[in-house]
Amino acid sequence: MSYPNSELPKKTVFFEDLINRSNKPQKLQLRKASIKKISVFTVAFLLVVGIGSLFIGVPHSNYTNHRIAGKGQRLSIILPDSSTVILNSGSEVKYSSDFGKQRAIWLEGEAFFKVTKNTKSPFIVHTNDFDVKVLGTEFNINSTTINQTVSLATGKVNIMLNESKDEINLIPNEELVWECKN
């Protein structure tokens, strides 16, 4: 069977159009499937890396409460053990949610403390350069300047210098002043 030349290109072009049309959706489906697979693997990888970084090499903070006194303001805080902290301008404290069991607080800046007495659980204030351990007293700490101070109003405090591990005891109306290397 023979076709005239005028009909043959039309049917060939029509047949090629059908083939091209049927191939395009398959290519799109393959591309969509591969994009989905890549997306799923990428999300899974990011989740594994993100969760892994929480457990490897990143120290966890035990401090769940964080309070900051704004510039030019003082902030009064009553802790879970009924101790009072008065933060000076620009200072901050951090302490854990189980503060009643372990009375430890982290201070950056200056604060006055009125500590509720508890002989079974000492109250410890941590700073970058020293720790102050008390049982029940009133005192001020200023760690904002090169000349850092601990001033004792009532009671007794024990100060441990982090670098040298020296311990110093203060009694009422005494003040420790030292020059910080940082």
Short mmCIF file of C-alpha atoms in Angstrom, two decimals:
data_model
loop_
_atom_site.label_atom_id
_atom_site.label_comp_id
_atom_site.label_asym_id
_atom_site.label_seq_id
_atom_site.Cartn_x
_atom_site.Cartn_y
_atom_site.Cartn_z
CA MET A 1 0.00 0.00 0.00
CA SER A 2 1.36 3.31 -0.98
CA TYR A 3 0.47 6.76 0.29
CA PRO A 4 0.77 9.95 -1.57
CA ASN A 5 3.58 12.16 -0.38
CA SER A 6 1.25 14.85 0.92
CA GLU A 7 -0.36 12.52 3.50
CA LEU A 8 2.76 10.77 4.78
CA PRO A 9 4.39 13.73 6.58
CA LYS A 10 1.09 14.60 8.32
CA LYS A 11 0.71 11.11 9.76
CA THR A 12 4.39 10.93 10.68
CA VAL A 13 4.23 14.31 12.40
CA PHE A 14 0.98 13.32 14.12
CA PHE A 15 2.49 10.00 15.30
CA GLU A 16 5.65 11.76 16.55
CA ASP A 17 3.47 14.30 18.41
CA LEU A 18 1.65 11.44 20.15
CA ILE A 19 4.94 9.84 21.13
CA ASN A 20 6.32 13.16 22.42
CA ARG A 21 3.15 13.89 24.38
CA SER A 22 3.10 10.46 26.01
CA ASN A 23 6.80 10.74 26.96
CA LYS A 24 6.58 14.16 28.60
CA PRO A 25 4.35 13.17 31.53
CA GLN A 26 6.57 10.16 32.24
CA LYS A 27 9.63 12.39 32.39
CA LEU A 28 7.79 14.81 34.67
CA GLN A 29 6.65 11.96 36.91
CA LEU A 30 10.22 10.65 37.10
CA ARG A 31 11.51 14.14 37.93
CA LYS A 32 8.80 14.66 40.56
CA ALA A 33 9.59 11.27 42.11
CA SER A 34 13.32 12.00 42.24
CA ILE A 35 12.71 15.48 43.70
CA LYS A 36 10.50 13.90 46.37
CA LYS A 37 13.17 11.34 47.20
CA ILE A 38 15.86 14.00 47.41
CA SER A 39 13.62 16.17 49.61
CA VAL A 40 12.84 13.27 51.96
CA PHE A 41 16.52 12.32 52.26
CA THR A 42 17.51 15.96 52.83
CA VAL A 43 14.94 16.45 55.58
CA ALA A 44 15.94 13.15 57.21
CA PHE A 45 19.62 14.10 57.06
CA LEU A 46 18.96 17.53 58.58
CA LEU A 47 16.90 15.97 61.37
CA VAL A 48 19.64 13.47 62.19
CA VAL A 49 22.32 16.18 62.19
CA GLY A 50 20.16 18.57 64.22
CA ILE A 51 19.20 16.01 66.85
CA GLY A 52 22.75 14.65 66.95
CA SER A 53 24.17 18.10 67.64
CA LEU A 54 21.97 18.32 70.73
CA PHE A 55 23.71 15.28 72.22
CA ILE A 56 27.26 15.57 70.91
CA GLY A 57 29.70 18.32 71.83
CA VAL A 58 27.13 20.88 72.94
CA PRO A 59 27.06 21.39 76.70
CA HIS A 60 23.59 21.48 78.16
CA SER A 61 22.71 24.27 80.53
CA ASN A 62 21.11 23.35 83.84
CA TYR A 63 19.82 26.91 84.08
CA THR A 64 16.21 27.08 82.99
CA ASN A 65 15.32 30.45 84.54
CA HIS A 66 17.04 33.53 83.15
CA ARG A 67 16.33 37.04 84.44
CA ILE A 68 17.90 40.27 83.16
CA ALA A 69 17.69 43.78 84.60
CA GLY A 70 17.38 46.31 81.79
CA LYS A 71 19.76 49.23 81.45
CA GLY A 72 18.97 51.86 84.06
CA GLN A 73 16.70 49.49 86.01
CA ARG A 74 16.87 47.28 89.08
CA LEU A 75 15.05 43.98 89.21
CA SER A 76 13.94 42.26 92.42
CA ILE A 77 13.57 38.47 92.23
CA ILE A 78 12.22 36.09 94.86
CA LEU A 79 13.72 32.64 94.37
CA PRO A 80 11.87 29.37 95.05
CA ASP A 81 13.56 29.05 98.49
CA SER A 82 12.30 32.58 99.42
CA SER A 83 15.75 34.16 99.00
CA THR A 84 15.76 37.60 97.40
CA VAL A 85 18.03 38.84 94.62
CA ILE A 86 18.15 42.49 93.58
CA LEU A 87 19.83 42.79 90.19
CA ASN A 88 21.54 46.02 89.29
CA SER A 89 21.28 47.65 85.85
CA GLY A 90 22.36 45.41 82.96
CA SER A 91 22.97 42.37 85.21
CA GLU A 92 21.57 38.89 84.83
CA VAL A 93 21.06 35.68 86.80
CA LYS A 94 20.33 32.11 85.78
CA TYR A 95 19.11 29.27 87.97
CA SER A 96 17.59 25.85 87.46
CA SER A 97 13.98 24.82 87.90
CA ASP A 98 15.01 22.45 90.73
CA PHE A 99 16.52 25.36 92.67
CA GLY A 100 15.02 24.12 95.97
CA LYS A 101 17.16 20.96 95.84
CA GLN A 102 20.39 22.57 94.71
CA ARG A 103 20.57 26.26 95.53
CA ALA A 104 22.96 27.40 92.79
CA ILE A 105 22.72 30.57 90.75
CA TRP A 106 24.88 32.09 87.99
CA LEU A 107 25.51 35.84 88.09
CA GLU A 108 26.82 38.19 85.44
CA GLY A 109 27.02 41.75 86.71
CA GLU A 110 26.04 43.07 90.13
CA ALA A 111 23.43 41.87 92.60
CA PHE A 112 22.51 42.07 96.26
CA PHE A 113 21.45 38.78 97.87
CA LYS A 114 19.33 38.19 100.95
CA VAL A 115 19.63 34.42 101.36
CA THR A 116 17.15 32.33 103.33
CA LYS A 117 19.00 30.17 105.84
CA ASN A 118 19.12 26.44 105.10
CA THR A 119 21.97 24.55 106.81
CA LYS A 120 21.29 21.42 104.75
CA SER A 121 21.63 23.17 101.40
CA PRO A 122 24.24 25.90 100.86
CA PHE A 123 23.44 28.76 98.51
CA ILE A 124 26.13 29.12 95.81
CA VAL A 125 26.60 32.09 93.49
CA HIS A 126 28.77 31.33 90.44
CA THR A 127 30.54 34.04 88.43
CA ASN A 128 33.23 33.82 85.77
CA ASP A 129 36.03 34.27 88.30
CA PHE A 130 34.77 33.09 91.69
CA ASP A 131 32.07 31.22 93.59
CA VAL A 132 30.44 32.45 96.80
CA LYS A 133 29.03 29.85 99.18
CA VAL A 134 26.62 30.85 101.99
CA LEU A 135 24.11 29.29 104.36
CA GLY A 136 22.03 32.36 105.15
CA THR A 137 23.21 35.94 104.87
CA GLU A 138 23.03 39.30 103.11
CA PHE A 139 25.78 40.33 100.70
CA ASN A 140 26.55 42.13 97.46
CA ILE A 141 28.60 40.90 94.49
CA ASN A 142 29.95 43.14 91.75
CA SER A 143 31.64 41.26 88.90
CA THR A 144 31.19 43.98 86.26
CA THR A 145 34.52 45.78 86.62
CA ILE A 146 38.19 44.84 86.73
CA ASN A 147 38.11 45.40 90.51
CA GLN A 148 35.56 42.79 91.53
CA THR A 149 34.00 42.91 95.00
CA VAL A 150 32.08 40.83 97.49
CA SER A 151 30.66 42.92 100.36
CA LEU A 152 29.12 41.18 103.37
CA ALA A 153 26.32 42.83 105.37
CA THR A 154 25.32 39.99 107.73
CA GLY A 155 26.17 36.32 108.22
CA LYS A 156 29.22 34.63 106.76
CA VAL A 157 30.38 33.81 103.21
CA ASN A 158 33.09 31.61 101.75
CA ILE A 159 34.63 32.79 98.45
CA MET A 160 36.56 30.43 96.20
CA LEU A 161 38.65 32.01 93.45
CA ASN A 162 38.31 29.83 90.34
CA GLU A 163 41.81 30.33 88.96
CA SER A 164 43.88 29.82 92.13
CA LYS A 165 41.33 27.77 94.12
CA ASP A 166 42.08 30.04 97.11
CA GLU A 167 39.28 30.28 99.68
CA ILE A 168 38.51 33.42 101.66
CA ASN A 169 35.97 33.77 104.49
CA LEU A 170 34.28 37.09 105.19
CA ILE A 171 32.48 38.20 108.33
CA PRO A 172 29.94 41.08 108.56
CA ASN A 173 31.07 44.50 107.30
CA GLU A 174 34.05 43.03 105.41
CA GLU A 175 34.63 43.41 101.70
CA LEU A 176 36.89 41.51 99.35
CA VAL A 177 38.23 43.49 96.39
CA TRP A 178 40.58 42.03 93.83
CA GLU A 179 41.74 42.82 90.33
CA CYS A 180 40.55 40.37 87.74
CA LYS A 181 42.99 39.39 84.96
CA ASN A 182 40.31 39.35 82.26
#
